[in-house]
Short mmCIF file of N, CA and C and ligand atoms in Angstrom, two decimals:
data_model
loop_
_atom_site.label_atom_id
_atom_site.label_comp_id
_atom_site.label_asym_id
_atom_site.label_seq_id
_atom_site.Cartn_x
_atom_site.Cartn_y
_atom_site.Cartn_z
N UNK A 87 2.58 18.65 -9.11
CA UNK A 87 1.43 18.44 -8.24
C UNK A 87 0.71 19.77 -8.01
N UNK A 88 -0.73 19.66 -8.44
CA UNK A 88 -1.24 20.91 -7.76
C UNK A 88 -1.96 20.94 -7.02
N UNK A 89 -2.13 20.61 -6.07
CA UNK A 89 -3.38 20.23 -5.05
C UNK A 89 -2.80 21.05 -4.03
N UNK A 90 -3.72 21.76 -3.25
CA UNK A 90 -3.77 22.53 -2.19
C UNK A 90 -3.21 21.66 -0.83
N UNK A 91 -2.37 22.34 0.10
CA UNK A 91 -2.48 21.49 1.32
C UNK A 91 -3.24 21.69 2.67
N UNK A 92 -3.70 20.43 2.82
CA UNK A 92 -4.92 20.58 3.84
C UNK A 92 -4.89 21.45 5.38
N UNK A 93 -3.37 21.60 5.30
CA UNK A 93 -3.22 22.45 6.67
C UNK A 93 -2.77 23.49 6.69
N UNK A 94 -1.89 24.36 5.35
CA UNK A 94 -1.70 25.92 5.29
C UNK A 94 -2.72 25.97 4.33
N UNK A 95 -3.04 25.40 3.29
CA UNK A 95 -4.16 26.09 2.17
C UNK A 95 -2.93 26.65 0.97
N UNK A 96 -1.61 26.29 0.91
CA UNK A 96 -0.95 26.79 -0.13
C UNK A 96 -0.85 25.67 -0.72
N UNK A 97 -0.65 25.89 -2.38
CA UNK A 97 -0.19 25.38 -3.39
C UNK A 97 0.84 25.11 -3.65
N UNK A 98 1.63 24.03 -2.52
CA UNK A 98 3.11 23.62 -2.90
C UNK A 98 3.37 22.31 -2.01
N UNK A 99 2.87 21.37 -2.81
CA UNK A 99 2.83 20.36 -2.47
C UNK A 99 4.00 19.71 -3.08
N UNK A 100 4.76 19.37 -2.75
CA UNK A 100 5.65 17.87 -3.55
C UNK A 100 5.59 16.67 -3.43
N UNK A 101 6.26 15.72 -4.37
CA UNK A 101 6.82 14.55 -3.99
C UNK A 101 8.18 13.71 -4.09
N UNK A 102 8.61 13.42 -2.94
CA UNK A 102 9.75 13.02 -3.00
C UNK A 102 10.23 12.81 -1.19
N UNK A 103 11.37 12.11 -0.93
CA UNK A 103 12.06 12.38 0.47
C UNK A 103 12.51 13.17 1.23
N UNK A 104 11.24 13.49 1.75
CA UNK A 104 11.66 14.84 2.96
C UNK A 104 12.74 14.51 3.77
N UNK A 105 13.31 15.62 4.10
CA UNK A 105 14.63 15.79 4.71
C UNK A 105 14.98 14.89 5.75
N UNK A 106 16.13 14.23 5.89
CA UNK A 106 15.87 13.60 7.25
C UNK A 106 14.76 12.47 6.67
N UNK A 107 14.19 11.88 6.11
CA UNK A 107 13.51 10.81 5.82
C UNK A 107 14.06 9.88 5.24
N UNK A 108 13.13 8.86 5.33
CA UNK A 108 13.73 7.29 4.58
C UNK A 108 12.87 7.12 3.22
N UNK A 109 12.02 7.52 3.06
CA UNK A 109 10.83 7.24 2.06
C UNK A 109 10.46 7.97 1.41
N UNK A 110 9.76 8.27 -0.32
CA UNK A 110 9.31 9.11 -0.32
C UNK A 110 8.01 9.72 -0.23
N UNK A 111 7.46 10.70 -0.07
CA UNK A 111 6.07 11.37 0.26
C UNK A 111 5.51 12.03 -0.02
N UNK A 112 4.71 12.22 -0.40
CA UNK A 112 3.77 13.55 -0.25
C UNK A 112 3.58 14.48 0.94
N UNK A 113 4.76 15.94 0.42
CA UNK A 113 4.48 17.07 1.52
C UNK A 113 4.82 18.12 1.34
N UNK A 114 4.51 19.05 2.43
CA UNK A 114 4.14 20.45 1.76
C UNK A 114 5.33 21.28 1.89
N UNK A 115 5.87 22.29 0.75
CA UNK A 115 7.28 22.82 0.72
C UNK A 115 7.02 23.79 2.03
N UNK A 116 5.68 24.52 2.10
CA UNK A 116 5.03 25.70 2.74
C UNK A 116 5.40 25.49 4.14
N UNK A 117 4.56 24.64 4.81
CA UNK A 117 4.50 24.00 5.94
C UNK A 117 5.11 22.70 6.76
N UNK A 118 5.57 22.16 5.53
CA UNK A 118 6.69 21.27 5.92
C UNK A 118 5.76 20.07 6.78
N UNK A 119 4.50 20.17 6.55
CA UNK A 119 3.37 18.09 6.71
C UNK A 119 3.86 17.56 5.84
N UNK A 120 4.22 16.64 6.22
CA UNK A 120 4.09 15.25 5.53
C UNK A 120 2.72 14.46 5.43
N UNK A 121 2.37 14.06 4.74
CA UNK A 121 1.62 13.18 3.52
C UNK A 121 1.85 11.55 4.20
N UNK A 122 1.41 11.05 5.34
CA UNK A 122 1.86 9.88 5.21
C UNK A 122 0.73 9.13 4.56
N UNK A 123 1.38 7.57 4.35
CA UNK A 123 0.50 6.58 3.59
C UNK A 123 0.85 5.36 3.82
N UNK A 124 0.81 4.96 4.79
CA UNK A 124 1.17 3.75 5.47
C UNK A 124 0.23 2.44 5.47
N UNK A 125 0.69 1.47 5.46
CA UNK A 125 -0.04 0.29 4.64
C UNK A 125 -1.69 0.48 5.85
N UNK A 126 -2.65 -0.49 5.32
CA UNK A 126 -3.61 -0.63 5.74
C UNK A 126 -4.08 -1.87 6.32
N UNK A 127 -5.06 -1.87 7.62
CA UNK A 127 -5.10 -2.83 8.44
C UNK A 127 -6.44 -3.56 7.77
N UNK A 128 -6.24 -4.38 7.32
CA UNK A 128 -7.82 -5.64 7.21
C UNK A 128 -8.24 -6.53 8.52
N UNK A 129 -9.47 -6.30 8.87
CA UNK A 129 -9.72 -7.07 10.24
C UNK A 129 -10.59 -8.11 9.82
N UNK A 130 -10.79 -9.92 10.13
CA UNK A 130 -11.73 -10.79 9.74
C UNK A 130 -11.36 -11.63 10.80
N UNK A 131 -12.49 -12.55 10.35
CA UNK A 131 -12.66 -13.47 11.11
C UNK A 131 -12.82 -15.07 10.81
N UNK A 132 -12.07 -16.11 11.25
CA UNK A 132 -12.69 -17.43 10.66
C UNK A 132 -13.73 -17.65 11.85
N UNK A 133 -14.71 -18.23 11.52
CA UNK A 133 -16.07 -18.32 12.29
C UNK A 133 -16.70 -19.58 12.34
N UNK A 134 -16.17 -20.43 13.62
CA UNK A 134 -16.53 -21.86 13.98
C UNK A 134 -18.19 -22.35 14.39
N UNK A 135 -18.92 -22.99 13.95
CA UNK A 135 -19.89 -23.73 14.84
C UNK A 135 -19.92 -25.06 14.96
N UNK A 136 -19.85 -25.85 15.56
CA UNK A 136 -19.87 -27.52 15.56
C UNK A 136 -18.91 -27.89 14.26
N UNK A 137 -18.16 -27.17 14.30
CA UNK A 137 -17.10 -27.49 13.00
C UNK A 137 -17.42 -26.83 11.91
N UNK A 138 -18.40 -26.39 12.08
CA UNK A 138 -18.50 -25.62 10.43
C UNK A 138 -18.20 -24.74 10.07
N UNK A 139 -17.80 -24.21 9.16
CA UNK A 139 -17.04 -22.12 9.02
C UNK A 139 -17.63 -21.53 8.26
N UNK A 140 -17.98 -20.60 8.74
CA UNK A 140 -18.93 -19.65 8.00
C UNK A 140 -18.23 -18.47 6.46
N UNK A 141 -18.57 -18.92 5.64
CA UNK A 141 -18.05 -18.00 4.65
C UNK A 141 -18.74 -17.19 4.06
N UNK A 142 -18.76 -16.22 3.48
CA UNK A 142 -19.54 -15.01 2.38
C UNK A 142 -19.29 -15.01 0.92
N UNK A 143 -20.32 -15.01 0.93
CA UNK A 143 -20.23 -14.87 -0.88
C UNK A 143 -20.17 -13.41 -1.30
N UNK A 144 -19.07 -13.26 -2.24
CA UNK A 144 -19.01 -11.46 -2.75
C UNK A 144 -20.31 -11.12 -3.43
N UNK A 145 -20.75 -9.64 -2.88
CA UNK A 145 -22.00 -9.21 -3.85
C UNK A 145 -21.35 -7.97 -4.55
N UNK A 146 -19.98 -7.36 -4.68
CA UNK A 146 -19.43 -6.19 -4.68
C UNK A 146 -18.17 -6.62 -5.40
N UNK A 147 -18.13 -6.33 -6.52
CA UNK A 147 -16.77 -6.06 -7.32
C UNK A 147 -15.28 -6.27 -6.26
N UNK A 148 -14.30 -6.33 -6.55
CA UNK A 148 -14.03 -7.62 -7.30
C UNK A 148 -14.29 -8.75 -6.91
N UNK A 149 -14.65 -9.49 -7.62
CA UNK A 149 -14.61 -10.80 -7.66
C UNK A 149 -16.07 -11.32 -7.30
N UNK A 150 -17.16 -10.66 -7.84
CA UNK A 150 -18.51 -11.00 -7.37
C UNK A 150 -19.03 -12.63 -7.66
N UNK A 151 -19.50 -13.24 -6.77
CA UNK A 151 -19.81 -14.43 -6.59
C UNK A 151 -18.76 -15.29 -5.72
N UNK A 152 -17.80 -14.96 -5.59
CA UNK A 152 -16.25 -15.86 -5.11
C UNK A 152 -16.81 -15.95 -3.15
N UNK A 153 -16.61 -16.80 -2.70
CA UNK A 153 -16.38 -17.22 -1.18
C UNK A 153 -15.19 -16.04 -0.16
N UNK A 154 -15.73 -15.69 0.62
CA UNK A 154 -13.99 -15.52 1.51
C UNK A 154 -14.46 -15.22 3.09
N UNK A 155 -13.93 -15.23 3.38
CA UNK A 155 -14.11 -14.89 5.25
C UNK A 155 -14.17 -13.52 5.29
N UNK A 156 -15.37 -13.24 6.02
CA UNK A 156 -15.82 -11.47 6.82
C UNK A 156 -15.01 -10.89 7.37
N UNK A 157 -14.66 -9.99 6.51
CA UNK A 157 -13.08 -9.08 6.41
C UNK A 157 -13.52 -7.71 6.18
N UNK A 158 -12.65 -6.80 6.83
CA UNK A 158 -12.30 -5.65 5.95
C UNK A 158 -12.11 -4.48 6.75
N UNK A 159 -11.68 -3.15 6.38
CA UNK A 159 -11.35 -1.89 6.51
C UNK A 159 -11.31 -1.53 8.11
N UNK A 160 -10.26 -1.72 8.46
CA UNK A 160 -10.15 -1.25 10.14
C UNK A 160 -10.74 0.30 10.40
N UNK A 161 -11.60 1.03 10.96
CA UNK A 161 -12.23 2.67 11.12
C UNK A 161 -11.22 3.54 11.91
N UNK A 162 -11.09 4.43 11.67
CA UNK A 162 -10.66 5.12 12.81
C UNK A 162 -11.25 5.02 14.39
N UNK A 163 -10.24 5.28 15.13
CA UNK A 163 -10.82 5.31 16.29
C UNK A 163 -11.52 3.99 16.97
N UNK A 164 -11.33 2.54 16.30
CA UNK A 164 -11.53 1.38 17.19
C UNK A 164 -10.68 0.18 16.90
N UNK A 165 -10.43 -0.36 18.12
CA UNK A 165 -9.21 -1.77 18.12
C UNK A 165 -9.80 -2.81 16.85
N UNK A 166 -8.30 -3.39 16.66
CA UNK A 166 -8.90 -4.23 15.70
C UNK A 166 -9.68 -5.49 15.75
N UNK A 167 -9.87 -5.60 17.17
CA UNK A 167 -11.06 -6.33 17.60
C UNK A 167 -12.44 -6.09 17.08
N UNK A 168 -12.23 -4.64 17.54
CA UNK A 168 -13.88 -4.39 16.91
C UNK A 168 -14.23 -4.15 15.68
N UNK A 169 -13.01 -3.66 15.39
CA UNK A 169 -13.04 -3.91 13.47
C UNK A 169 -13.63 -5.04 13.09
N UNK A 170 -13.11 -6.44 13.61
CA UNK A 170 -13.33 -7.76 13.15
C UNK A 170 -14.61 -8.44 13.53
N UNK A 171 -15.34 -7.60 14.79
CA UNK A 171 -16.28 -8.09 15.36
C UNK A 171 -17.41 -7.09 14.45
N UNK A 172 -17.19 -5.96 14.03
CA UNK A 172 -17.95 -5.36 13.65
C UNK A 172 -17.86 -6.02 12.07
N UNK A 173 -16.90 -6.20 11.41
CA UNK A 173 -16.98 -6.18 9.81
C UNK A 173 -18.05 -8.15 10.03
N UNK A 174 -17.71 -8.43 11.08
CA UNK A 174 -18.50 -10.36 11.05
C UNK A 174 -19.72 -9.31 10.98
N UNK A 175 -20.42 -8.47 11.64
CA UNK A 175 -21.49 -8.56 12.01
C UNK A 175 -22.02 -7.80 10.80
N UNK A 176 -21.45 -6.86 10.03
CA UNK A 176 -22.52 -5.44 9.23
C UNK A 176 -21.97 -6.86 8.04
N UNK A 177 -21.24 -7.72 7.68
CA UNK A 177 -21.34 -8.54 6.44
C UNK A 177 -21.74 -10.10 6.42
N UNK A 178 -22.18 -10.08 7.64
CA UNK A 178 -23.04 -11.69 7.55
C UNK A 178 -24.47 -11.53 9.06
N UNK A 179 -24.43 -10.23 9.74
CA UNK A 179 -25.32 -10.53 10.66
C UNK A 179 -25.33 -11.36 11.50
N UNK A 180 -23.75 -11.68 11.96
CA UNK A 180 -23.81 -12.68 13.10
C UNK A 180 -22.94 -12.04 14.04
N UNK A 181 -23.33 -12.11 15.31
CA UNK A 181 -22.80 -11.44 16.29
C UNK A 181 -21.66 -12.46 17.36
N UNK A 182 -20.39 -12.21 16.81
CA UNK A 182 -19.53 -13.52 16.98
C UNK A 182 -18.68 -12.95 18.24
N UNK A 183 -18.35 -14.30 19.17
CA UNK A 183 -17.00 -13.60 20.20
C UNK A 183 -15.50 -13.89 19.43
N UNK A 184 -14.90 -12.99 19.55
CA UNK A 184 -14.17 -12.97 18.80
C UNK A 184 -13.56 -13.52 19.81
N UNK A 185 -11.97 -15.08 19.48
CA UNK A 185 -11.50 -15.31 20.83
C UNK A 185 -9.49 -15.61 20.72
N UNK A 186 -9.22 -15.36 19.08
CA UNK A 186 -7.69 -15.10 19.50
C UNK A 186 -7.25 -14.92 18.32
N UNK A 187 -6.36 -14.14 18.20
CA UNK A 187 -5.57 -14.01 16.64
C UNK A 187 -5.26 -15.53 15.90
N UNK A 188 -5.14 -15.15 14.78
CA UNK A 188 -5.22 -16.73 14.10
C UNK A 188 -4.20 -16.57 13.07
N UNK A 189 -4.58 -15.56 12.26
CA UNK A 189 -3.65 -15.34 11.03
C UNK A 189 -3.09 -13.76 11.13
N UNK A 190 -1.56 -13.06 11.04
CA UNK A 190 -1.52 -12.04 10.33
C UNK A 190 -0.40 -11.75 9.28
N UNK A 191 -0.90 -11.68 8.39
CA UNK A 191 -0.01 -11.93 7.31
C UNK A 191 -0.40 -9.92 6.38
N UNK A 192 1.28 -10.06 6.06
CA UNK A 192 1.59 -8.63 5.02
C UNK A 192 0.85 -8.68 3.83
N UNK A 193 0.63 -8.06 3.18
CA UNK A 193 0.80 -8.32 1.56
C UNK A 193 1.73 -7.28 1.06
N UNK A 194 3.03 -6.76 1.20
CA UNK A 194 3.61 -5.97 0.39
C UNK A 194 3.49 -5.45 -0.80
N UNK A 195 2.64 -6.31 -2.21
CA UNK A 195 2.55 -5.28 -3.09
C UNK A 195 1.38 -4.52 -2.89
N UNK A 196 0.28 -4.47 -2.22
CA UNK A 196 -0.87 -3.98 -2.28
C UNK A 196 -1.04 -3.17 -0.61
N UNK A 197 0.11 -3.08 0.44
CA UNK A 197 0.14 -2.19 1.52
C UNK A 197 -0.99 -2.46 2.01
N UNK A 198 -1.17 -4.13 2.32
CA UNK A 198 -1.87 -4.58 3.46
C UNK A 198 -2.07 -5.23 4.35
N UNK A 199 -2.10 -4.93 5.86
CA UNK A 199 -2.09 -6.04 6.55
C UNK A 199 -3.48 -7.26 7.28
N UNK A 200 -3.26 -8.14 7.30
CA UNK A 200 -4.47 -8.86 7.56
C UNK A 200 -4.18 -9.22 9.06
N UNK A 201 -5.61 -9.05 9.41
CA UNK A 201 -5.14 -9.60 10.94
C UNK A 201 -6.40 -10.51 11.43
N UNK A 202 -6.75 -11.66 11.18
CA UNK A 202 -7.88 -12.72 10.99
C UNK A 202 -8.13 -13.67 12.35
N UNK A 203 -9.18 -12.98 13.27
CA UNK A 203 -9.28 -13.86 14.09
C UNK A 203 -9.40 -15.09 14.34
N UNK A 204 -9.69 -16.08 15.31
CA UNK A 204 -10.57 -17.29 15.67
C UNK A 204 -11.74 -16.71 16.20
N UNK A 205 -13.07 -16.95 16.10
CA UNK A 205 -13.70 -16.72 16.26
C UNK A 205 -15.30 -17.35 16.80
N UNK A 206 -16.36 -16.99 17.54
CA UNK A 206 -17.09 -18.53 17.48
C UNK A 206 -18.79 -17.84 17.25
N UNK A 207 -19.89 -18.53 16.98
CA UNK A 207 -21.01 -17.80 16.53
C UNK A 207 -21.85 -17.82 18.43
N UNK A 208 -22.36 -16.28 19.00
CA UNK A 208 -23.01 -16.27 19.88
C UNK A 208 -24.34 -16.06 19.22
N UNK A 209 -24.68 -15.36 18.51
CA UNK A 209 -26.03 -15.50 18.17
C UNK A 209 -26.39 -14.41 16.33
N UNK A 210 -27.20 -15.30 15.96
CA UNK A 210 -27.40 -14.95 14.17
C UNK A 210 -29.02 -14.55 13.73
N UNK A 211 -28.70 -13.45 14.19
CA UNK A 211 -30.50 -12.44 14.29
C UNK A 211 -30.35 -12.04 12.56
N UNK A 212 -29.47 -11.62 12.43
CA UNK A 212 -29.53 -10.41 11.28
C UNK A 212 -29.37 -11.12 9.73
N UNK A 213 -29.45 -10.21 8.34
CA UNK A 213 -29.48 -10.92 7.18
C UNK A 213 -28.35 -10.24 6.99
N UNK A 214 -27.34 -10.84 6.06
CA UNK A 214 -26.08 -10.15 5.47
C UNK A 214 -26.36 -8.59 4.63
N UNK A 215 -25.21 -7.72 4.68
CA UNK A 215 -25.31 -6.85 4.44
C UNK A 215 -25.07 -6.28 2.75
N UNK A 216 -25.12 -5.40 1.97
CA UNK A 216 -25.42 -5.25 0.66
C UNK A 216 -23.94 -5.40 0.17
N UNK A 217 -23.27 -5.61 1.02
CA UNK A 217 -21.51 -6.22 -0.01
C UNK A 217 -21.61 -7.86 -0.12
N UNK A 218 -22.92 -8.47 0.50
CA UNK A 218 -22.72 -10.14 0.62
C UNK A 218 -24.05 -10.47 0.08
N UNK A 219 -23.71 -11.60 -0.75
CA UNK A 219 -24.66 -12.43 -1.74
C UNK A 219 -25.61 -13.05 -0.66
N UNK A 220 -24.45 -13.77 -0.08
CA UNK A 220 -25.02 -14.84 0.78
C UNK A 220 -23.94 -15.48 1.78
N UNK A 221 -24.42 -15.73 2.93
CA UNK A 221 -23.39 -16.74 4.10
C UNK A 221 -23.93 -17.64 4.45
N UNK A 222 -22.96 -18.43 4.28
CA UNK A 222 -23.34 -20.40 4.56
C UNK A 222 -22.15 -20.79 5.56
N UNK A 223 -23.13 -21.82 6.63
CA UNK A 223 -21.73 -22.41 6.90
C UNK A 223 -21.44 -23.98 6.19
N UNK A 224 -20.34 -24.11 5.91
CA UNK A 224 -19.75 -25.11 5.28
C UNK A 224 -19.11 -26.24 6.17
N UNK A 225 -19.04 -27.26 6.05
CA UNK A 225 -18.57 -28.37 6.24
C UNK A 225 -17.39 -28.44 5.28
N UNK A 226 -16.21 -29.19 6.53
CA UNK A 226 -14.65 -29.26 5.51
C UNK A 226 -15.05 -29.75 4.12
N UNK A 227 -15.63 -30.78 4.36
CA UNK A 227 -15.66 -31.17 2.43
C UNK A 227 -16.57 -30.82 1.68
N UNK A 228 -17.39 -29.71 2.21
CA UNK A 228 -18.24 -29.01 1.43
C UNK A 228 -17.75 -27.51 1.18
N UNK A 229 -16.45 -26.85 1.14
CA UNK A 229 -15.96 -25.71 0.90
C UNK A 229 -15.58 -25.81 -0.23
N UNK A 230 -15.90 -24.49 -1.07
CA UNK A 230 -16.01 -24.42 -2.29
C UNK A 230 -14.74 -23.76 -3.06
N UNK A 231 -13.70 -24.87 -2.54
CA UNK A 231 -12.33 -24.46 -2.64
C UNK A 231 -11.69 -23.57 -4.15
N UNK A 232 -12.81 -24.25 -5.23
CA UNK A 232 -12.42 -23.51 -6.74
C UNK A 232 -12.79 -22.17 -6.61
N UNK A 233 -13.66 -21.99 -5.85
CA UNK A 233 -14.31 -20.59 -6.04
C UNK A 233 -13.83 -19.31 -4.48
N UNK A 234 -12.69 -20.03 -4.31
CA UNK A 234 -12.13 -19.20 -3.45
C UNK A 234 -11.02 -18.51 -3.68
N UNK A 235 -11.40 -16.72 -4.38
CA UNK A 235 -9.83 -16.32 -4.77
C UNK A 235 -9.07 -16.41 -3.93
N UNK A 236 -8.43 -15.92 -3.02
CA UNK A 236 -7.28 -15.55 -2.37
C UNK A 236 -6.63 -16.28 -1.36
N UNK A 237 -5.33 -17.08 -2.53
CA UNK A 237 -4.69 -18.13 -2.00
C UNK A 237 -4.24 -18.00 -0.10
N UNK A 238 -4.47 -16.96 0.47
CA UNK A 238 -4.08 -16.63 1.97
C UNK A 238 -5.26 -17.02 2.48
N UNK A 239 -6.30 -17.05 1.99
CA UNK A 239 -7.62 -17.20 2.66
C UNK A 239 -7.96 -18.69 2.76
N UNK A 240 -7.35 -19.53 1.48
CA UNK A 240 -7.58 -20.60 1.31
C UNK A 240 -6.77 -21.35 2.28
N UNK A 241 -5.69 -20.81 2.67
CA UNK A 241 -4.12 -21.52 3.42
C UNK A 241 -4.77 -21.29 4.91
N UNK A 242 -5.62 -20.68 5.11
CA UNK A 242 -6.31 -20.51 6.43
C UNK A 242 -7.48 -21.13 6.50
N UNK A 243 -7.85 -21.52 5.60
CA UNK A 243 -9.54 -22.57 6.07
C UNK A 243 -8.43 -23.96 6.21
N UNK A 244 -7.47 -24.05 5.34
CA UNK A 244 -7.07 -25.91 5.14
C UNK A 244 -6.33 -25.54 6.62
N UNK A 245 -5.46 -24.89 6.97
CA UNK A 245 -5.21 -24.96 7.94
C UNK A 245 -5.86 -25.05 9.72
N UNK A 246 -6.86 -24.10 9.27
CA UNK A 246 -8.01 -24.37 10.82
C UNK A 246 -8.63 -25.69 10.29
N UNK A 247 -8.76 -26.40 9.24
CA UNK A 247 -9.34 -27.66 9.18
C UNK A 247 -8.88 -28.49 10.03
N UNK A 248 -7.28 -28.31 9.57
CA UNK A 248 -6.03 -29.45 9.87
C UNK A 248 -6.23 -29.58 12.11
N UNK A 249 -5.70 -28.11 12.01
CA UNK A 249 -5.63 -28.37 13.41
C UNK A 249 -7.44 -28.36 14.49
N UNK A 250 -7.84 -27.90 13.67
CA UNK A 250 -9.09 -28.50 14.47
C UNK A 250 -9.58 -29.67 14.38
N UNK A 251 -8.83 -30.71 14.02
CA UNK A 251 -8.65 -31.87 14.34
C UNK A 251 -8.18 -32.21 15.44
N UNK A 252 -7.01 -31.60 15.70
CA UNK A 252 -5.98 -31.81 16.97
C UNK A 252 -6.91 -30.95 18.61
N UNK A 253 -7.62 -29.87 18.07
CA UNK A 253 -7.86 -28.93 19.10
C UNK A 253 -6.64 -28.35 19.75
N UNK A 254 -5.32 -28.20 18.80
CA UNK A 254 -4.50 -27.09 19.39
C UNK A 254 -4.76 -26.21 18.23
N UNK A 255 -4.61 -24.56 17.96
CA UNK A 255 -4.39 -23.58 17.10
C UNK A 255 -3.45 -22.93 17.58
N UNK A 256 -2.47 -22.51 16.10
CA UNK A 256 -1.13 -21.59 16.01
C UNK A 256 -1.85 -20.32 15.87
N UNK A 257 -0.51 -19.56 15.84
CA UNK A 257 -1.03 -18.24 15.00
C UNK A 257 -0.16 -18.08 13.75
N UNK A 258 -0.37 -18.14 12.99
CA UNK A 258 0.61 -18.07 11.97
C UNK A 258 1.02 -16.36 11.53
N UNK A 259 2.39 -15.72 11.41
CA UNK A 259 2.66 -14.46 11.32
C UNK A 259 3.69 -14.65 10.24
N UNK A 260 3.27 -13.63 9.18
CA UNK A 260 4.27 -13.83 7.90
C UNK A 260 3.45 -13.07 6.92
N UNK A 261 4.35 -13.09 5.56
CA UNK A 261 4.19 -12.09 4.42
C UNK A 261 3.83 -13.13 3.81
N UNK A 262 2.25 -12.93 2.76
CA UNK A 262 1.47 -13.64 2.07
C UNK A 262 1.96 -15.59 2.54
N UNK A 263 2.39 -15.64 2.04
CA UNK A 263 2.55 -17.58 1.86
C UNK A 263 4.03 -17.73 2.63
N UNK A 264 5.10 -17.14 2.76
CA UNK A 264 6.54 -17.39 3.22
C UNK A 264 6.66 -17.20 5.21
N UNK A 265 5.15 -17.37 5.65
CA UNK A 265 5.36 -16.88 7.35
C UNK A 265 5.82 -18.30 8.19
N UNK A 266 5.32 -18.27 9.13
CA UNK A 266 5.53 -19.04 10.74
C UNK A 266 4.25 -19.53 11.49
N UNK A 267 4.11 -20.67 11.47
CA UNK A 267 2.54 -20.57 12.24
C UNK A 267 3.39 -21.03 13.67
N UNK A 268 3.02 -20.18 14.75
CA UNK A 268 3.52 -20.25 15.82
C UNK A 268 2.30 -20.95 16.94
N UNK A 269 2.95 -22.47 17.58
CA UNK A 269 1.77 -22.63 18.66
C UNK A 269 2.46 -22.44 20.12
N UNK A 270 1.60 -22.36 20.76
CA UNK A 270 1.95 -21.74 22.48
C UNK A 270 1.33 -23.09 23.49
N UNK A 271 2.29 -23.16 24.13
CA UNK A 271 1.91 -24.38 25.14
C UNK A 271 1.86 -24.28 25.94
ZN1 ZN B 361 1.17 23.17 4.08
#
């Protein structure tokens, strides 16, 4: 490794299990930082109106054209509320209350966690932003189930279908497809 480290400025970086550690890392022989790299938080939202759910069409690699719920990259420095309230709003222009956890599920090979609200539309001023084709809301039997990659995303529309029938919602907590949908009474 030759890369400088960001907090002495010397050239002695390694990789491997620092002392006393469980994992291995990226860190510096010099100064003795560690390098962490700890999985990453995805914030979204499923987004109700009179039954309908609002989805996005990809305008941005991968998977351009495909459906999925207004997701993505938690910022430094804000809850993952506002992550989720902010990523609904800069990728479909709708300014939603966000109103209870719904889904959070791992993905272990790819070091990510999802954390997918319930959510409901207060008001839709704005046009989607340059990562989105387009947002529609859909009706259950008008979701465009072929064209929806990501089997977790899909297990969460059939599922808010199911129970918004009933008007109770779980939260379901688990790694990709093997979790728990937990309801509270
Ligand atoms: Zn250092």
């Amino acid at each position: 490794m030759h890369q400088y480290c960001c907090h002495c400025g010397q050239r002695s970086l390694s990789y491997g299990i620092p002392e006393g550690d469980t994992h291995p890392r990226k860190y510096c022989n010099a100064c003795g930082l560690i390098y962490y790299d700890n999985p990453r938080v995805i914030a979204g939202a499923i987004i109700e109106q009179e039954g309908r759910l609002l989805l996005c069409q990809r305008g941005i690699p991968p998977r351009v054209g495909t459906w999925t719920l207004p997701a993505g990259f938690m910022e430094r420095g804000e809850s993952v509320e506002e992550a989720a309230y902010r990523e609904v709003w800069e990728e479909t222009g709708i300014n939603a209350e966000i109103l209870s956890p719904y889904s959070i599920f791992s993905v272990p090979p790819t070091n990510e966690l999802y954390i997918i609200y319930r959510a409901r539309l207060k008001e839709w001023k704005d046009t989607p932003g340059h990562e989105t084709l387009a947002v529609k809301w859909f009706n259950a039997e008008d979701i465009p189930w072929p064209d929806i990659f990501y089997p977790a995303i899909r297990q969460i529309l059939e599922r808010y279908i199911d129970e918004h029938a009933g008007g109770t919602y779980g939260i379901y907590t688990g790694s990709m497809e093997t979790g728990t949908v937990h309801f509270m009474r």
